[in-house]
XYZ file of C-alpha atoms in Angstrom:
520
model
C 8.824 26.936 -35.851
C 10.808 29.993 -36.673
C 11.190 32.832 -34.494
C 9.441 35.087 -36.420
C 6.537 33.358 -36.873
C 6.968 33.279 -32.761
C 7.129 36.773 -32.993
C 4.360 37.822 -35.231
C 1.128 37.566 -32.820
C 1.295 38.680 -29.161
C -0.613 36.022 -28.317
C 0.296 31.961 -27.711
C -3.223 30.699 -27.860
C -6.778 32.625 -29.681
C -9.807 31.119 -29.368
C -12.683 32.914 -31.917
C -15.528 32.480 -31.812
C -15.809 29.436 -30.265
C -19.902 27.894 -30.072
C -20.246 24.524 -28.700
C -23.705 22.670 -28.388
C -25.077 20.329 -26.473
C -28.636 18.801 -26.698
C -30.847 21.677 -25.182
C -28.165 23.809 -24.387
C -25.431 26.178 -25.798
C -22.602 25.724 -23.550
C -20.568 28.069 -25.344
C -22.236 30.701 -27.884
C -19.453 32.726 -29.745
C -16.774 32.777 -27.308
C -13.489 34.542 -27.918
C -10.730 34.491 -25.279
C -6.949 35.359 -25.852
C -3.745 34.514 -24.025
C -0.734 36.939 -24.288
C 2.152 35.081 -23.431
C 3.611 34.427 -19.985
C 0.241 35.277 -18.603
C -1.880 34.129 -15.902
C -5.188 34.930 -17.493
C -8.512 33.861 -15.438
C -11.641 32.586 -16.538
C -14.868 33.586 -13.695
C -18.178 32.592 -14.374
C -21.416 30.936 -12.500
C -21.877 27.558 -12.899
C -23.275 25.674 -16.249
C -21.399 29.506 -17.504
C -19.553 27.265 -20.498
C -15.868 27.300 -18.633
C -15.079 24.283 -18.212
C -16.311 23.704 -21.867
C -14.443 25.698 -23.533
C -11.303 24.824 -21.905
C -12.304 20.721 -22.843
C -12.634 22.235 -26.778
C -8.960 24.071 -26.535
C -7.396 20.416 -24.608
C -9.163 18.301 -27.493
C -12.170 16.591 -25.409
C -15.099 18.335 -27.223
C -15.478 19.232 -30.971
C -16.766 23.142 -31.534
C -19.663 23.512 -33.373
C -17.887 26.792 -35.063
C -14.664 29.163 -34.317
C -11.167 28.526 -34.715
C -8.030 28.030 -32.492
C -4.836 29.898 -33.063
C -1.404 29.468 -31.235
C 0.673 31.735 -32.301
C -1.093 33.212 -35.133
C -1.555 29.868 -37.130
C -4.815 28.166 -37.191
C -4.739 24.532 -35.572
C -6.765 21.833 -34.974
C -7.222 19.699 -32.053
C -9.010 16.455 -32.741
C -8.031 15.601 -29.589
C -5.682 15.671 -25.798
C -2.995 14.440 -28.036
C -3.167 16.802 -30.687
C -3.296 19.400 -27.153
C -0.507 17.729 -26.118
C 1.650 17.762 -29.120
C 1.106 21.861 -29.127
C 2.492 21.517 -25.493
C -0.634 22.165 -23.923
C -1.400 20.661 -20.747
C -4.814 20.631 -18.502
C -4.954 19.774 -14.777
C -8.563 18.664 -14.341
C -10.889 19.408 -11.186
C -10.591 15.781 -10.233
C -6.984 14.767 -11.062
C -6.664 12.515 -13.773
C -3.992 9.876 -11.588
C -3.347 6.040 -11.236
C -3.851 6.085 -7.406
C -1.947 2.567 -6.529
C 0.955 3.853 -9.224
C 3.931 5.699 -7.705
C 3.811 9.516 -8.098
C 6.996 9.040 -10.867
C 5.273 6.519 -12.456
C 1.978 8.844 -12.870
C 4.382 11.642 -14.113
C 5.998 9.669 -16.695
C 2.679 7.619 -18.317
C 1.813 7.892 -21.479
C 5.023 9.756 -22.319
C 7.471 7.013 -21.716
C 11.376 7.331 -22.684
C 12.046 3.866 -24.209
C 15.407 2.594 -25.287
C 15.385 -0.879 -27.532
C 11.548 -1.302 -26.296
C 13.302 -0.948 -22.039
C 12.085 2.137 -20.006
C 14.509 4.220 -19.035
C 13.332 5.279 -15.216
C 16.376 6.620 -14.306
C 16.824 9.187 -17.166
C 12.826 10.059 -16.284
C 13.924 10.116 -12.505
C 16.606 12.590 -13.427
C 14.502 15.142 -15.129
C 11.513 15.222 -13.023
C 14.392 15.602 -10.069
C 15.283 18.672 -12.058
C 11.959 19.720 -12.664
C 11.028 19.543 -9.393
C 14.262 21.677 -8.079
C 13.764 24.479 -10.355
C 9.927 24.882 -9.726
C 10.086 24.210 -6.064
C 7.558 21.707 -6.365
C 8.962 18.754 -3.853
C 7.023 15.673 -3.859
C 8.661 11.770 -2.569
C 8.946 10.151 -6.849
C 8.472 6.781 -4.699
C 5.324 7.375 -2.667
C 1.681 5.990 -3.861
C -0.952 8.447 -5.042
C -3.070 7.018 -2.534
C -0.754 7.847 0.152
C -0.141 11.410 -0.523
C -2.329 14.811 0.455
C -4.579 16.268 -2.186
C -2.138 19.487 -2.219
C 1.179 16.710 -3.692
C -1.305 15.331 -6.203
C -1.887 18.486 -7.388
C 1.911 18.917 -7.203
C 2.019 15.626 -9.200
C -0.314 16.686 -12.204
C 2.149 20.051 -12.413
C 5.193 18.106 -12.883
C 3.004 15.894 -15.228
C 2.419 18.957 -17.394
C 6.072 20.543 -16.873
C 7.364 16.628 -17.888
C 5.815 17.095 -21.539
C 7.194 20.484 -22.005
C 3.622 21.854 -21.898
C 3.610 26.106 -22.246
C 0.201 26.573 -22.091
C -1.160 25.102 -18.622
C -4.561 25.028 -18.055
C -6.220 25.069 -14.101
C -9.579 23.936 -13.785
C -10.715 25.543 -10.343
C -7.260 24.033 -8.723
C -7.983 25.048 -5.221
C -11.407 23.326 -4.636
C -9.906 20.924 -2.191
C -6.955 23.170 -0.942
C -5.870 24.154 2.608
C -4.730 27.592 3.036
C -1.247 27.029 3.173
C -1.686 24.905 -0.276
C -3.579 27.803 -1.935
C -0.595 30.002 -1.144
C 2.161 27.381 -2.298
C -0.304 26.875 -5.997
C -0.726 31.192 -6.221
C 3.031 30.757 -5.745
C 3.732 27.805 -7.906
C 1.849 29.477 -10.794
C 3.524 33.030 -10.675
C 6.779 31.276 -10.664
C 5.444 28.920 -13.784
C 4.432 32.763 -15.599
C 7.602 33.701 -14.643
C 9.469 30.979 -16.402
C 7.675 32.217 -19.525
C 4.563 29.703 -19.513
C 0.978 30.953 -20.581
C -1.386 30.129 -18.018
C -5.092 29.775 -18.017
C -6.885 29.676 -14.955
C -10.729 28.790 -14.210
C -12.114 29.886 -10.910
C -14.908 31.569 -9.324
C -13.079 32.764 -6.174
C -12.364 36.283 -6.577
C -10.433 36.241 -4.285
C -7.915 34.187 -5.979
C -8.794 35.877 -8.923
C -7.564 39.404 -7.630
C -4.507 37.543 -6.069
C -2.815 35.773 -8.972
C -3.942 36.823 -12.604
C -3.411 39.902 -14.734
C -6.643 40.162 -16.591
C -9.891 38.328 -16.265
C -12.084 36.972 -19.152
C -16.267 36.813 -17.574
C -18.627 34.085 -19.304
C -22.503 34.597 -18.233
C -24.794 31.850 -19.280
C -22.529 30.457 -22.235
C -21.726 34.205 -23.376
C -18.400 36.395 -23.144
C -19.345 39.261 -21.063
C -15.806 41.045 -21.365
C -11.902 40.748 -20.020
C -10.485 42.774 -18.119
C -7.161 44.115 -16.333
C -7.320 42.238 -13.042
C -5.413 45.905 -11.260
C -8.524 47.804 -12.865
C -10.904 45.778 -11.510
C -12.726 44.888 -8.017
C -14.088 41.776 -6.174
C -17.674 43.615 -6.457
C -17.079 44.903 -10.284
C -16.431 40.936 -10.920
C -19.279 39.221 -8.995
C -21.511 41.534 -11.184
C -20.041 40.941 -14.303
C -20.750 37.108 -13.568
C -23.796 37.231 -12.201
C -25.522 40.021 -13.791
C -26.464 42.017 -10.491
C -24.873 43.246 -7.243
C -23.913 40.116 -4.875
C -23.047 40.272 -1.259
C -20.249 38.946 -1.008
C -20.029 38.725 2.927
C -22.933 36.948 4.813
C -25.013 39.478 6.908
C -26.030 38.219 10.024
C -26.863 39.471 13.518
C -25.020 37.719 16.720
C -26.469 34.433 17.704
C -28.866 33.869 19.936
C -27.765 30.060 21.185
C -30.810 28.584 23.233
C -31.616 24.884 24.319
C -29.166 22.119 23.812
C -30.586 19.959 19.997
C -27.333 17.608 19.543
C -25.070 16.413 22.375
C -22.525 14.188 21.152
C -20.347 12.450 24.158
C -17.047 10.571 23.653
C -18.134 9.779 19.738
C -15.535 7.559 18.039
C -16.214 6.025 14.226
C -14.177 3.427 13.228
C -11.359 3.735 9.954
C -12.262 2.074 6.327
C -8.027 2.420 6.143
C -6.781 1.256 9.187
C -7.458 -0.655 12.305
C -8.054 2.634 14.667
C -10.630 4.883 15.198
C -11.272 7.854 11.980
C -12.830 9.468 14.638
C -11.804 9.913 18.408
C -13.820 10.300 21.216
C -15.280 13.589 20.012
C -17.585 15.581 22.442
C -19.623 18.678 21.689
C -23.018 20.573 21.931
C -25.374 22.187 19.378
C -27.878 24.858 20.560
C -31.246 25.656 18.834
C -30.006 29.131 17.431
C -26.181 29.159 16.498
C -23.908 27.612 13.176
C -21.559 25.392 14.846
C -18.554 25.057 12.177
C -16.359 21.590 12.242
C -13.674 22.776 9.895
C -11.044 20.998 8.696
C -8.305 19.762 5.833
C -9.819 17.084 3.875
C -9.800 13.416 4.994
C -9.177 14.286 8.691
C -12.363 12.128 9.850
C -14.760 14.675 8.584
C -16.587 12.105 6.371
C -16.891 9.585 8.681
C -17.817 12.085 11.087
C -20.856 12.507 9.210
C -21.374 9.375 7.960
C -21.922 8.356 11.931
C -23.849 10.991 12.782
C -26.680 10.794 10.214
C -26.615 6.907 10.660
C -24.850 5.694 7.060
C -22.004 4.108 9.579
C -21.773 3.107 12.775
C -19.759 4.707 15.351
C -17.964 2.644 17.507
C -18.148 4.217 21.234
C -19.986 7.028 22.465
C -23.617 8.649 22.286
C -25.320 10.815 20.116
C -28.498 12.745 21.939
C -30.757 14.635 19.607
C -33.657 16.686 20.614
C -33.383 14.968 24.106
C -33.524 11.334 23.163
C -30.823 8.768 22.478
C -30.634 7.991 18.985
C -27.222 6.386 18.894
C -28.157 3.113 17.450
C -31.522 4.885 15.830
C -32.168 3.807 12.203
C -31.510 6.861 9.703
C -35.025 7.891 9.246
C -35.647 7.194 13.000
C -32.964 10.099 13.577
C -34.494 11.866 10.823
C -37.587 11.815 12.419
C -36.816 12.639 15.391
C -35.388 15.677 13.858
C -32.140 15.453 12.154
C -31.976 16.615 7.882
C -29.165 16.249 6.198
C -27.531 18.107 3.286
C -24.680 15.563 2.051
C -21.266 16.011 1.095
C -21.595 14.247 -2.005
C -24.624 15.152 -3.681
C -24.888 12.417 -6.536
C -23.926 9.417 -4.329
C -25.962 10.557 -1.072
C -28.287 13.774 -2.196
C -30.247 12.053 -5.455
C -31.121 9.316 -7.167
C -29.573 11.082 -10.483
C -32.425 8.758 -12.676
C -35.355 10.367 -10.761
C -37.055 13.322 -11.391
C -36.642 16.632 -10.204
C -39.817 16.231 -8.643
C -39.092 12.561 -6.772
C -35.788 13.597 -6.022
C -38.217 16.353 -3.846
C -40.068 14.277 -2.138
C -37.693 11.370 -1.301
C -37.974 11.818 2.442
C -41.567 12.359 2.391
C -43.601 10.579 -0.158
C -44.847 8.328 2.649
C -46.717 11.546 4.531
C -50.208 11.113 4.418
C -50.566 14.200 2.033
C -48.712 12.209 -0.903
C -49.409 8.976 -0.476
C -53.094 7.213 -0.214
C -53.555 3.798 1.064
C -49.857 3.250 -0.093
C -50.140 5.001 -3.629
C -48.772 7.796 -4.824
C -50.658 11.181 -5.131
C -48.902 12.466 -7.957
C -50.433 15.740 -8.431
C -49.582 16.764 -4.798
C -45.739 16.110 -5.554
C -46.585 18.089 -8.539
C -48.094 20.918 -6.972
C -45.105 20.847 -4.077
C -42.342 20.140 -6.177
C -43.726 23.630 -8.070
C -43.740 25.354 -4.721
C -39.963 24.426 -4.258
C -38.537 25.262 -7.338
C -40.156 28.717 -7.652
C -38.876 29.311 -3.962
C -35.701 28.235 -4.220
C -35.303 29.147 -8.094
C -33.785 25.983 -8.803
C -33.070 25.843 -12.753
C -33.899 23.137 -14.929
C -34.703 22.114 -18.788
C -38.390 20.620 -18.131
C -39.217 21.703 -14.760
C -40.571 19.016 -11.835
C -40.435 16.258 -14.574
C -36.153 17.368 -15.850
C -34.446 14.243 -15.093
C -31.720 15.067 -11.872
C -28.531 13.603 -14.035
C -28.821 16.428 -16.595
C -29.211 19.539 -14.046
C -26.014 21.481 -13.517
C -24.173 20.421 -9.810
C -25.022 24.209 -8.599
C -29.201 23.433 -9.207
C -28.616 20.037 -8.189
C -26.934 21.275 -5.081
C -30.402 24.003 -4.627
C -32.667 20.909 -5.359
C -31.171 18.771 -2.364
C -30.758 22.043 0.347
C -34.575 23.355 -0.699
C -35.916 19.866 0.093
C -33.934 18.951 3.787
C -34.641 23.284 5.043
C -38.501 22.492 3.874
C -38.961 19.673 6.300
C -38.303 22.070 9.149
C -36.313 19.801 11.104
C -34.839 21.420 14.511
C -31.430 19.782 13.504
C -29.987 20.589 9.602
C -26.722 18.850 8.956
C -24.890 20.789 6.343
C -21.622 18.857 4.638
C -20.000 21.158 2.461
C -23.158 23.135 1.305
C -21.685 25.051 -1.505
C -19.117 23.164 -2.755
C -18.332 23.879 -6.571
C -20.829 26.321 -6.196
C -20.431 29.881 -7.295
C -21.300 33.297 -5.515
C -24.554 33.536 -6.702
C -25.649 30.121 -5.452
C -23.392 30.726 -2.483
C -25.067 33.610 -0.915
C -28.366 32.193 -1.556
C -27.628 29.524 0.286
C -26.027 30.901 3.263
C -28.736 33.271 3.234
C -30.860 30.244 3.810
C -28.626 28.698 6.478
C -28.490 31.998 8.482
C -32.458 32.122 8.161
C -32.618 28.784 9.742
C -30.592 29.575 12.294
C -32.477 32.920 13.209
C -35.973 30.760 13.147
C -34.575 28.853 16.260
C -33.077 26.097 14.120
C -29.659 24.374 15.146
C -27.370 24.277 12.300
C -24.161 21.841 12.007
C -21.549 22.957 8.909
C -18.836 20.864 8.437
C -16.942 22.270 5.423
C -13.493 23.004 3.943
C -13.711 26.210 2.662
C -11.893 28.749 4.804
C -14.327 32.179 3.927
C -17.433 29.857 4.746
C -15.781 28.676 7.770
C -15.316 32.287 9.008
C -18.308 33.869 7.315
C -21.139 31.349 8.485
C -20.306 30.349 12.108
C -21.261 31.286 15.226
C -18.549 28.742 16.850
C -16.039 26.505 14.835
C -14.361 23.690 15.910
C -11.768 22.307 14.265
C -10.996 18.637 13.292
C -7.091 17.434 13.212
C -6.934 13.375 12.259
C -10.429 12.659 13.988
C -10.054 14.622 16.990
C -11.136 18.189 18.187
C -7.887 19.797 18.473
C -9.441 23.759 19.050
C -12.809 25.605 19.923
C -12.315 28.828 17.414
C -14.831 32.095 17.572
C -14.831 33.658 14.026
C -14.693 37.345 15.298
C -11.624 36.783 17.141
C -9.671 34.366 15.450
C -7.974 34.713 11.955
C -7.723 32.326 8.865
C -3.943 32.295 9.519
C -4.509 30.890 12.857
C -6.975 28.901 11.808
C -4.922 27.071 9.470
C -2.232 26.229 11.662
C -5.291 24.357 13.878
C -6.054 22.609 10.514
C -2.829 21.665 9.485
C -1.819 20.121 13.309
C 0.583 22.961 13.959
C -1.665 23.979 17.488
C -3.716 22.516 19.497
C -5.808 23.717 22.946
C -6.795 20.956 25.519
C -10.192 20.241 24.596
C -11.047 18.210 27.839
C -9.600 20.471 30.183
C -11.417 23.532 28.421
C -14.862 21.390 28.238
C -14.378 20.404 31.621
């Protein structure tokens, strides 16, 4: 294309006017969002908002129902990624689109093969990405497996995808979900470099604090709608939240000191055994919960937290140790034995563990009680009582949905399927609530509702366990955090002292305190 025509709009990529339907639902109702070039322009909204949508129309997945894309001034259409592709735009999905037993070179170079005579040509591929990876700064061993490698060099990995195809415009879709620290602060680096280098970048989040950090104007969806965009340096945090959510949101959980009182789960020498190897995922971890406090196991992804958990509620089964809840041993206790006895759990993966996504809103409600005497009568069903409760919950906990108690669970957004799972295990009053990454993908509306309801719990005398990876949840929500470095306890943290730097370095293995001698 000639430079003029390069010249004649000031922006790579329009998007006007943009509606997309679904069945029930308009994800996107006359959307228009603009790039300038060399950009890092964000995209905030709430969940179910319409971002993620609209950046699946501009990388070819979905078909608008109306509007038109421009890239520099001239209309296009993208049937699909390849057409995206072939305009040298380039998406890095939530969950990263790799071949996990395929070497990170080979995931960079697939699908965009350079073939000589029908042969590949790895070393010429070798040689760029080398290149690529040198004037970026994004290092990553070309010869390790996917599988092998941390979340933060996958990421690295669907970059140098993107940079491989000559992609300008690169799209983020909320990169940091599963990000230490450290890794945010490489990507925020990574990407001002990438605007640097003259690339357009669009980014979806709904952390404003990465928001303020990285972009230079912000573009607000509310409930499928464009609300307005905005210089980033003319804007605030608070400004933002309310632009998104449509009212003022705290955005820092208010919450009085806590008030720890008897001992509700005493785990002694707990060890789970590894899916990956022949050692423990877990070693010979020993705490206490009190009634009263929000005990915090932090920690980077895939250091033992899951089976952690897994243990604990009774999916797995640990391999030394005990578990005391409420003052009995329920080590080797069936799962509804320990939830019984007083243990609820709010999973870490809410559509294999939280819901039965085929169910109703309303079963998925009572799944851990239909067999109380008040819904159930000589072993059937009394239908209008999960009816009439399922009502009560969703009011109360203003969980969203098409048809109400009878919407199927599979076509609620994650953030009211995520309100569905935590209104059901805080209703059985348990004295024990086991919270695994509570408000994951959710955004700050959801978020402070939710806290609000953890620190509520913990004010009624409840004890509350939080294992979770997100650093301003970490330090927000506990009362004590502990912090989990390949299966072990490796530091006792208290939130008011401590900061997220130091935290980090816990996390990442960099320093450690001697748990038995400071237990002891």
């Amino acid at each position: 294309m000639p430079d003029s025509e390069h010249t004649e709009s000031e922006y790579i990529i329009e998007m006007l006017h943009i509606t997309k339907e679904f069945p029930g639902i308009i994800a996107n109702d006359d959307i228009t969002l603009q790039l300038r070039r060399g950009e890092i322009h964000a995209l905030l909204g709430e969940n179910g908002a319409g971002k993620s949508t609209l950046m699946s129309v501009l990388f070819g997945l979905y078909q608008p129902e109306a509007g038109e894309i421009r890239k520099n001034g001239q209309t296009v259409k993208i049937n699909n990624p390849n057409d995206a592709t072939a305009l040298h735009i380039g998406m890095v999905h939530q969950h990263f689109q790799l071949v996990e037993v395929f070497t990170v070179l080979d995931n960079i170079i697939l699908g965009a093969e350079d073939t000589k005579l029908g042969f590949l040509q790895k070393k010429e591929a070798r040689k760029r990405v080398e290149a690529l990876e040198e004037q970026y700064g994004l290092h990553v061993d070309l010869d390790a497996k996917i599988e092998d490698i941390t979340v933060g060099m996958q990421q690295r990995v669907e970059i140098l995808k993107m940079l491989y195809r000559d992609n300008e415009i690169l799209i983020f879709d909320e990169p940091t979900a599963v990000l230490t620290p450290q890794e945010i602060d490489e990507l925020m680096h990574t990407m001002r470099n990438l605007a640097k280098e003259g690339k357009s970048i669009l980014f979806i989040s709904h952390k404003l604090n990465e928001i303020m950090e990285v972009s230079d104007r912000v573009t607000v969806l509310r409930k499928g709608k464009y609300v307005g965009t905005i210089d980033t340096k003319a804007t605030s945090k608070e400004e933002l939240s309310r632009m998104m959510v449509g009212r003022p949101v705290q955005l820092v959980v208010e919450k009085g000191p806590a008030q720890p009182k008897e001992p509700i789960l005493t785990l002694e020498n707990f060890s789970v055994p590894s899916h990956l190897h022949k050692g423990d995922a877990v070693k010979d971890v020993s705490f206490t919960v009190h009634a009263g406090e929000i005990v915090c196991v932090a920690g980077i992804d895939g250091n033992g937290q899951t089976e952690f958990v897994q243990a604990l509620t009774g999916l797995e089964r640990s391999s030394g140790g005990t578990i005391t809840l409420c003052g009995q041993d329920v080590t080797h206790a069936s799962i509804r034995s320990r939830s019984q006895t007083g243990m609820s759990h709010i999973p870490e993966d809410r559509h294999k563990h939280g819901l039965v996504l085929n169910y109703t809103l309303e079963q998925n409600l009572v799944l851990q009680k239909y067999y109380e005497p008040r819904f159930q009568n000589h072993g059937f069903i009394r239908f209008d009582e999960v009816r009439t409760y399922a009502e009560q919950l969703i009011e109360q906990y203003d969980v969203r949905s098409g048809q109400g108690p009878v919407t199927i669970a599979r076509s609620m957004s994650g953030g009211n399927q995520q309100k569905a799972i935590v209104a059901r295990e805080i209703d059985r009053d348990l004295p024990l609530i086991v919270a695994v990454q509570p408000t994951r993908g959710l955004d700050v509306g959801a978020i402070e509702y939710i806290h609000g309801q953890l620190v509520a719990q913990r004010d009624a005398g409840k004890a509350v366990l939080l294992v979770s990876l997100e650093l301003d949840e970490v330090m927000n929500l506990s009362d004590r955090i502990l912090v989990m470095y390949e299966g072990e306890i490796v530091g006792e943290l208290d939130p008011k002292t401590t900061t997220v730097e130091e935290l980090g370095l816990y996390m990442a293995g960099a320093k450690r305190q001697n748990m038995k001698e400071e237990s002891a």
